[in-house]
Short mmCIF file of C-alpha atoms and ligand atoms in Angstrom, two decimals:
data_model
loop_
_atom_site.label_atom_id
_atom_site.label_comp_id
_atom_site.label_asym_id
_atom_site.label_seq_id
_atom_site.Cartn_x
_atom_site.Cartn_y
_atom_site.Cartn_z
CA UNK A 1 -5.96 75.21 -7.41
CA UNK A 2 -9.70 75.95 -6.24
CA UNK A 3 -12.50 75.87 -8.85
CA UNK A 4 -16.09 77.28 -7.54
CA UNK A 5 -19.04 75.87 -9.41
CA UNK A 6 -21.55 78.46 -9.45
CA UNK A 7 -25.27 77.86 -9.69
CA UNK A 8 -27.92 80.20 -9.22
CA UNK A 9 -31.18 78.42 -8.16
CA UNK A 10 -34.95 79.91 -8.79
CA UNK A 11 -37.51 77.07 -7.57
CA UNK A 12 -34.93 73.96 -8.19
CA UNK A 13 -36.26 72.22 -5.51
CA UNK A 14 -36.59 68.87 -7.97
CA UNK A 15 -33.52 69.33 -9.39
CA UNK A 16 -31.18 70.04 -6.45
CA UNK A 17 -30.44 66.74 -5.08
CA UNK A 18 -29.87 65.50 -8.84
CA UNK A 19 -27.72 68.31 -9.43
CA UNK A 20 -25.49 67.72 -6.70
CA UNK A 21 -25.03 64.43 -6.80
CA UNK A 22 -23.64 64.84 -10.22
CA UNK A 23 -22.15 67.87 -9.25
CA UNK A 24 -19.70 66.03 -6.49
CA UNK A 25 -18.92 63.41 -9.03
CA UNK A 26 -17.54 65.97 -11.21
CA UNK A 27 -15.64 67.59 -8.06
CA UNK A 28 -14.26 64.22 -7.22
CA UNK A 29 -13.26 63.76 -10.89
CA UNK A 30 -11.88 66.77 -10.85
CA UNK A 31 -9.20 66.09 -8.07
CA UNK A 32 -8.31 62.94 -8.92
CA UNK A 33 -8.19 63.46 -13.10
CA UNK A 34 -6.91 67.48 -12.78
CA UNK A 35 -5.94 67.63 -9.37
CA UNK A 36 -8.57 70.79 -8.46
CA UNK A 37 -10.44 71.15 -5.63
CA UNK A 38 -13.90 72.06 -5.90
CA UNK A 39 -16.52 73.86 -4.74
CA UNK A 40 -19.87 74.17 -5.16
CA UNK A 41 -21.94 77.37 -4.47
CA UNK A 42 -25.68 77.58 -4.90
CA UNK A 43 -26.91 81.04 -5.00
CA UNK A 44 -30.51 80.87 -4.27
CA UNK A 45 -32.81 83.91 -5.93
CA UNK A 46 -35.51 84.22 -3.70
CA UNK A 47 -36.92 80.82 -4.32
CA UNK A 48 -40.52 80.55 -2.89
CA UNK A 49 -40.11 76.70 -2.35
CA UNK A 50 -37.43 74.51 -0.62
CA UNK A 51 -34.40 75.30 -2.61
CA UNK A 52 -33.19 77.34 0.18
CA UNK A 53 -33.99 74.49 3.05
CA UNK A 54 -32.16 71.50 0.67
CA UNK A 55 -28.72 73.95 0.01
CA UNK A 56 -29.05 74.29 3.57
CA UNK A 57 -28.74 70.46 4.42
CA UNK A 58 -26.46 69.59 1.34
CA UNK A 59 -24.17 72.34 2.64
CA UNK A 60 -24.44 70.44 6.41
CA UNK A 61 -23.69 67.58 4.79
CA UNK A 62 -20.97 68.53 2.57
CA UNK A 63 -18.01 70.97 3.25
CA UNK A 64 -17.36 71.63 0.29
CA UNK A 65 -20.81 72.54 -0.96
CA UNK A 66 -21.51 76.55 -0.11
CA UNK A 67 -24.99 78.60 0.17
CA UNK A 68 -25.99 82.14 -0.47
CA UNK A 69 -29.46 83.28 -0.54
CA UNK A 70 -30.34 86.33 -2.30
CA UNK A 71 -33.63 87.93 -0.20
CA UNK A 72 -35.34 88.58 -3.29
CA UNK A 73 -36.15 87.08 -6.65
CA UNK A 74 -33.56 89.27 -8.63
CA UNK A 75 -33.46 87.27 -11.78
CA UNK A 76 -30.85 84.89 -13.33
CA UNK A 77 -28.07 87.40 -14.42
CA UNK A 78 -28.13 89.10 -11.21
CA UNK A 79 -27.67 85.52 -9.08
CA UNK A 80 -25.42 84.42 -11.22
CA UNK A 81 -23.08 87.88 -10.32
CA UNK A 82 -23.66 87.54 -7.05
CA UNK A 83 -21.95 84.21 -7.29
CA UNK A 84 -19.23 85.42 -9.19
CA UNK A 85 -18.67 88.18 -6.36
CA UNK A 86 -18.29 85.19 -3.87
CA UNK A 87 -15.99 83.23 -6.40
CA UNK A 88 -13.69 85.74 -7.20
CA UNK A 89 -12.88 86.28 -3.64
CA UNK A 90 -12.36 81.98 -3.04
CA UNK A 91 -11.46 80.58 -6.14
CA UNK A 92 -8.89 80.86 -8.74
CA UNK A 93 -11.85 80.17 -11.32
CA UNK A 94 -15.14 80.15 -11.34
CA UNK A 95 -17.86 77.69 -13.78
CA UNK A 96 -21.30 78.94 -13.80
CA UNK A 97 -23.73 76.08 -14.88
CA UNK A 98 -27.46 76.34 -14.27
CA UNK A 99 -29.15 74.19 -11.77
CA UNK A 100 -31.22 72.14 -14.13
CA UNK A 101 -28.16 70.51 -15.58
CA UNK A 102 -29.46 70.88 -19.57
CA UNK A 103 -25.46 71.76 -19.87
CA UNK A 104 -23.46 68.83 -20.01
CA UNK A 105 -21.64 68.14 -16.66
CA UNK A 106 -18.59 66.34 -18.69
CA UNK A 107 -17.52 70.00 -19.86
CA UNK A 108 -16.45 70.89 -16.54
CA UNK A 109 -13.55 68.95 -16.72
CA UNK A 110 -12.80 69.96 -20.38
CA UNK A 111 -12.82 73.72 -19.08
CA UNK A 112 -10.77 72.95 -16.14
CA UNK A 113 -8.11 71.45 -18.44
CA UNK A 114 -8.33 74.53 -20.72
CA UNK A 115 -8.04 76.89 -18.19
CA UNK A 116 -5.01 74.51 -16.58
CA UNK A 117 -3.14 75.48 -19.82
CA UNK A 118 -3.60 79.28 -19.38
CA UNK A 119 -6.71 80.11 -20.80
CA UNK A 120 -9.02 82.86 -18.86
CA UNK A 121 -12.43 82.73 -20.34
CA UNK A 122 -13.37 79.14 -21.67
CA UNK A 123 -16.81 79.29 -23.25
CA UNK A 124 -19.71 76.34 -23.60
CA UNK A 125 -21.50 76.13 -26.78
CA UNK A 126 -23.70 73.89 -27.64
CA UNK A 127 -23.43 71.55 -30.63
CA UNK A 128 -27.13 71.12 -31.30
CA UNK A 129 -30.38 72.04 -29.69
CA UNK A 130 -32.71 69.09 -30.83
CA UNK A 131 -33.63 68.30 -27.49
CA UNK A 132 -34.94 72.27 -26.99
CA UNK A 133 -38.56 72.33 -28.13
CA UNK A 134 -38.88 73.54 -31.45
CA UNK A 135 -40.20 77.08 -30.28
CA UNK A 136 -37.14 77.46 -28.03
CA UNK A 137 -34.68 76.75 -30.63
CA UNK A 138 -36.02 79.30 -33.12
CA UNK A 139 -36.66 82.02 -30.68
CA UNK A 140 -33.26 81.57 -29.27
CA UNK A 141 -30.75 80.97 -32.64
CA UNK A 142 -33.24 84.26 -34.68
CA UNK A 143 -32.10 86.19 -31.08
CA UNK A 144 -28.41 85.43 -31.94
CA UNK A 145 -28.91 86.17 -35.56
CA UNK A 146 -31.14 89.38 -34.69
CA UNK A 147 -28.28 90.27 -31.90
CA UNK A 148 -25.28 89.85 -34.51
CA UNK A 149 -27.20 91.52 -37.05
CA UNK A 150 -27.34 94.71 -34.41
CA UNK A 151 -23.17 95.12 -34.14
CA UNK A 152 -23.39 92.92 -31.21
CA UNK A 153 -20.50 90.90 -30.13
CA UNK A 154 -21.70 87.43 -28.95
CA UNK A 155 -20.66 83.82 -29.27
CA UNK A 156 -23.12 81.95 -31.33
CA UNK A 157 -25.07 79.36 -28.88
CA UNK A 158 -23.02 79.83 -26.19
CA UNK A 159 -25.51 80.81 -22.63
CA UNK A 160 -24.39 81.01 -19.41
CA UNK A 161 -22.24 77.57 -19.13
CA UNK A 162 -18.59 79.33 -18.99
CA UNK A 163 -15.36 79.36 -17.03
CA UNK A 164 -13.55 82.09 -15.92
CA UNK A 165 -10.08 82.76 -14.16
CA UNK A 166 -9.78 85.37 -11.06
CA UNK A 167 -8.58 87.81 -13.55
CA UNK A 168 -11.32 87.81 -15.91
CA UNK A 169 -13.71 88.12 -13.21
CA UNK A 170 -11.56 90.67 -11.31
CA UNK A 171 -12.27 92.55 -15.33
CA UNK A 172 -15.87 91.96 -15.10
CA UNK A 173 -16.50 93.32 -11.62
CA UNK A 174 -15.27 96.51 -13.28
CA UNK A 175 -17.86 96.52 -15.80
CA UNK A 176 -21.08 99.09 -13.21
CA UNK A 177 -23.74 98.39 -15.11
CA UNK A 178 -26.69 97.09 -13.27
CA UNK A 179 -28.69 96.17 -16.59
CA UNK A 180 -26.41 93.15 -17.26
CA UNK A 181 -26.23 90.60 -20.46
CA UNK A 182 -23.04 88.75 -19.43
CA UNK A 183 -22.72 86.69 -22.07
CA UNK A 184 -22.18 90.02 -23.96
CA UNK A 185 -20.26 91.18 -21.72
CA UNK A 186 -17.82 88.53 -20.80
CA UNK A 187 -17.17 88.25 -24.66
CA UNK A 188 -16.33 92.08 -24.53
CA UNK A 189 -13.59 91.51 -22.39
CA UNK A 190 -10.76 89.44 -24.42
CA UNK A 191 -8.03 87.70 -22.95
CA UNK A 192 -7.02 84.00 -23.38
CA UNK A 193 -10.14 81.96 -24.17
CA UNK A 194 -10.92 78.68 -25.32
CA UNK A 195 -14.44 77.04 -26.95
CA UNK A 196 -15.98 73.37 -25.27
CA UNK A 197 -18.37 72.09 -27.36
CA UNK A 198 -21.23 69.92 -25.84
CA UNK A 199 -24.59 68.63 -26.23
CA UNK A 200 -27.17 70.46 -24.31
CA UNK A 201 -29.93 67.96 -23.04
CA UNK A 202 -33.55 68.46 -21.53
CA UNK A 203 -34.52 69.50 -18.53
CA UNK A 204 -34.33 66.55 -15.88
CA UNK A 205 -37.38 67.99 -13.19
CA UNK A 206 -39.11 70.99 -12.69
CA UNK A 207 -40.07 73.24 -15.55
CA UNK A 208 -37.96 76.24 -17.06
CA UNK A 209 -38.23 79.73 -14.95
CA UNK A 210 -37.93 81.21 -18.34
CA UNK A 211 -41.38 81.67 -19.40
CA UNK A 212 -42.59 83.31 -22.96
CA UNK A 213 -42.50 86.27 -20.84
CA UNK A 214 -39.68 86.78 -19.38
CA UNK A 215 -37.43 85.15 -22.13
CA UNK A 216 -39.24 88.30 -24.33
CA UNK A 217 -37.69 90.49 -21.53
CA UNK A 218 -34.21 89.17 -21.49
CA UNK A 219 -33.96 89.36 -25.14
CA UNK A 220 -34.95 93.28 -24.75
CA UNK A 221 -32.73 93.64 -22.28
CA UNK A 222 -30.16 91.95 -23.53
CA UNK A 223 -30.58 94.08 -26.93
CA UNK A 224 -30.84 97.59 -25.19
CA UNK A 225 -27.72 96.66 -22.61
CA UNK A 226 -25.31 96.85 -25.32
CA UNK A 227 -26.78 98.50 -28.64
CA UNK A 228 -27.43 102.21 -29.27
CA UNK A 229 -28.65 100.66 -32.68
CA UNK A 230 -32.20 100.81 -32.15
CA UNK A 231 -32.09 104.39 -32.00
CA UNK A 232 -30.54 105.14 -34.88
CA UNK A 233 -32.73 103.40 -36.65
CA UNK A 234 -35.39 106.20 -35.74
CA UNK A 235 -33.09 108.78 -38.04
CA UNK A 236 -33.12 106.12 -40.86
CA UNK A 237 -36.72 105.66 -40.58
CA UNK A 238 -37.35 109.51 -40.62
CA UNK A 239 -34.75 109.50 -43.84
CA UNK A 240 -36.37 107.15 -45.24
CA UNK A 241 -39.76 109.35 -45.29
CA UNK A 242 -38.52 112.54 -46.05
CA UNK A 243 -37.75 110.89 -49.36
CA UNK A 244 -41.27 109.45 -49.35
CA UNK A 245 -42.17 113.44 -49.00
CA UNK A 246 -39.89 114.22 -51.81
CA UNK A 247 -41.37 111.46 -54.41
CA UNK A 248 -44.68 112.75 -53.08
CA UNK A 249 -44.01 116.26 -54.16
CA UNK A 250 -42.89 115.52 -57.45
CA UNK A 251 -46.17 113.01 -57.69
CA UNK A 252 -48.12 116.06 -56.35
CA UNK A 253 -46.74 118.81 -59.09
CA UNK A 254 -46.91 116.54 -61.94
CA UNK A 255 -50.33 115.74 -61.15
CA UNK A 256 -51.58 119.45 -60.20
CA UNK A 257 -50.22 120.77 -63.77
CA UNK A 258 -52.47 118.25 -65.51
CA UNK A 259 -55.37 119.74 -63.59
CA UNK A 260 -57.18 116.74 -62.19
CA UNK A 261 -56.53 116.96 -58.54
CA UNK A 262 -59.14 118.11 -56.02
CA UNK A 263 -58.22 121.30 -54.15
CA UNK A 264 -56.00 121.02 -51.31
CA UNK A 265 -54.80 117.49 -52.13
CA UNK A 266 -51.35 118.33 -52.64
CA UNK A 267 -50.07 120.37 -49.82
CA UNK A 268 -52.13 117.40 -47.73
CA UNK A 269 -50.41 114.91 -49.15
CA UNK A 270 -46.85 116.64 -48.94
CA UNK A 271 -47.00 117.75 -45.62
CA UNK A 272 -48.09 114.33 -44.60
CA UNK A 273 -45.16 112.75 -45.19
CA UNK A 274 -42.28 115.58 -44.58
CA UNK A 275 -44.08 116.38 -41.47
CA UNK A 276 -43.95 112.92 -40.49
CA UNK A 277 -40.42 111.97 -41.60
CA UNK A 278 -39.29 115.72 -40.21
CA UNK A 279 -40.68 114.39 -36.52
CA UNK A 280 -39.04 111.11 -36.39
CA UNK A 281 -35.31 113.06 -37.62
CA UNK A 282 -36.06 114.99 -34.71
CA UNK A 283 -36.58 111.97 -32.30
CA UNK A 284 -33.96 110.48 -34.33
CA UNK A 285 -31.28 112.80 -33.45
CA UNK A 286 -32.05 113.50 -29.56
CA UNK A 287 -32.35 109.74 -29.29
CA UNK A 288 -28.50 109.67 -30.76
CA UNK A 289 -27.37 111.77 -27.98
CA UNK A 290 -29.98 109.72 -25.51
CA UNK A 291 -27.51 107.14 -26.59
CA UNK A 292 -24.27 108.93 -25.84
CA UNK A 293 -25.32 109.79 -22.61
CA UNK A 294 -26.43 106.09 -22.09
CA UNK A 295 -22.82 105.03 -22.84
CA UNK A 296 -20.95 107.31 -20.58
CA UNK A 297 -23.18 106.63 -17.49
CA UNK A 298 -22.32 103.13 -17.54
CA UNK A 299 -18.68 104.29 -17.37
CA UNK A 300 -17.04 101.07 -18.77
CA UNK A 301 -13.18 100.58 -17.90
CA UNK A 302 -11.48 101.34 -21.21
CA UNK A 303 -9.12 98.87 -21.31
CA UNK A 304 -7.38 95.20 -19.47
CA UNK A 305 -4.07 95.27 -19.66
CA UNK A 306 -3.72 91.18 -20.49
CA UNK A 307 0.16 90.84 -19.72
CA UNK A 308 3.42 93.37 -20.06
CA UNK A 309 7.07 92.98 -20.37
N1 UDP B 1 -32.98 81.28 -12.49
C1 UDP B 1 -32.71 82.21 -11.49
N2 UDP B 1 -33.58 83.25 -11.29
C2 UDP B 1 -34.70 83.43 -12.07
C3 UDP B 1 -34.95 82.49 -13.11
C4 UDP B 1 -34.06 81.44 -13.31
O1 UDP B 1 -31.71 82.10 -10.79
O2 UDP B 1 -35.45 84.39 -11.85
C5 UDP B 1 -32.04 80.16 -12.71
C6 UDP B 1 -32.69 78.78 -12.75
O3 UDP B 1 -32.84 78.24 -11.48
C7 UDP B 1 -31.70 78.01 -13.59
C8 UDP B 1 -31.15 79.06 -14.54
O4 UDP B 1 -31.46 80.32 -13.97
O5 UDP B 1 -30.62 77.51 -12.83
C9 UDP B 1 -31.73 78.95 -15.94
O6 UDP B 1 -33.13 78.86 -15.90
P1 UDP B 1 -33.95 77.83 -16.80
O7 UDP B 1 -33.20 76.55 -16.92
O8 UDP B 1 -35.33 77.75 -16.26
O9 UDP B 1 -33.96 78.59 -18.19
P2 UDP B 1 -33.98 77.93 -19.65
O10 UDP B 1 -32.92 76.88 -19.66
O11 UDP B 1 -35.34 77.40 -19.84
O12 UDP B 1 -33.67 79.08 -20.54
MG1 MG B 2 -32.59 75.42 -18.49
#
């Protein structure tokens, strides 16, 4: 049985001779404890230090440590699919762990087991986050609340730390979407799956690649990739005012019978609002079938058949 350890590396110089150090430990582990053999495969995302250089040697060094370098800085979702791609052509599973090691090594050979008794999808969640800063953690648990509060479908606190049989990634290479959230995505897909819980720890060396920035960006993405709720909110919104415009018009009657408004008040005041709420229905409603046609481009398989008799 061959497991491929994926990790997708942006700037890891520190980390990478840490990381596989540990790394081979757990592939030595993993043939003695679950007799699996192991590989490693560093996908490199346009790294503008000497990530590329030290996979390089390691992968001289070690045969059963594997390089591929991206030629351009395509982001973390996108390396880490590349790497799948490779896996699901040379392994019968694939782990995806990133490079600074915050996700407990130890897992591995929890998932490995899991998957050894016929589970496809085995996820990593993490127990607690005390060791994220404190900004981190409440960004990242009010995304999960905010993302399960859209209709989304995603595992609370689990990231990118997963392992997944042929089959399941056979599935996901089916999903041809190029705006990706694959922890969304893999949880879309069903089949057999387990939960590993660990502790997530700090970053060992270098700094995170995930800056205010581009966390912001991920989160959007993330949200847009798999919720059409957004837009609908737009209708609610406009709703919402053209019953603003109604209260208004009763306000505006009421007080124009009593005779102390100034001329021209009420129609102002009227139109303001129904004009307004009128507009956003209107966005409202082509932004529905905005999201209609954004569903069928991405053509999604409609089904995995899991077994049959
Ligand atoms: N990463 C990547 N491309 C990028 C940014 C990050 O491949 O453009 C990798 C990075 O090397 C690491 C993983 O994605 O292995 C997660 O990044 P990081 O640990 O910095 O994120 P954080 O844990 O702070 O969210
Ligand atoms: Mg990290």
């Amino acid at each position: 049985m061959k497991i491929a350890i994926v990790v997708p590396c942006y700037n890891e110089e520190e980390m990478l001779p840490e990381t596989t150090r540990q790394l081979l430990g757990i592939a030595e582990r993993l043939k003695t404890e679950c007799l699996a053999d192991a590989t490693l495969l560093y996908v490199d995302d346009g790294s503008r230090d000497r990530t590329w250089e030290l996979i390089r040697a390691h992968a001289a060094e070690n045969p059963c440590v594997h390089g591929l370098k991206l030629a351009h800085n395509r982001g973390h979702q996108q390396a880490l699919w590349a790497g799948l791609d490779w896996a699901s052509e040379h392994a019968d599973a694939a782990i995806s762990i990133d490079a600074d090691l915050q996700d407990d090594v130890e897992a591995i050979l929890s998932m490995v087991r899991e998957f050894q008794n016929g589970k496809d999808i085995v996820y990593g969640v993490r127990k607690v986050r005390t060791t994220d800063t404190w900004f981190k953690r409440v960004t990242a648990q009010g995304f999960y609340r905010f993302v399960k509060w859209l209709g989304g479908d995603i595992l609370y606190n689990h990231a990118d730390f997963r392992l997944m049989s042929r089959r399941a990634l056979k599935a996901l290479q089916e999903f041809p979407e190029r705006n990706m959230f694959l922890r969304g995505m893999v949880y879309s897909l069903g089949f057999p799956h387990s939960v590993v819980y660990y502790d997530r720890r700090e970053r060992l060396a270098g700094e995170s690649k995930y800056p205010l920035g581009k966390m912001l960006s991920f989160a959007l993405d993330g949200i847009t990739s798999f919720s059409v709720k957004p837009l609908r909110f737009i209708v609610y919104l406009g709703l919402f005012f053209i019953l603003i415009a109604l209260a208004a018009i009763v306000y505006a009657l009421v007080s124009y019978f009593q005779g102390h408004v100034v001329p021209g008040w009420a129609s102002l005041l009227v139109s303001l609002w129904f004009i307004g709420g009128a507009i956003l229905l209107a966005v409202g409603t082509i932004g529905e079938y905005v999201g209609k046609i954004y569903s069928e481009v991405k053509r999604r398989p409609r089904y995995f058949i899991e077994q049959s008799v």
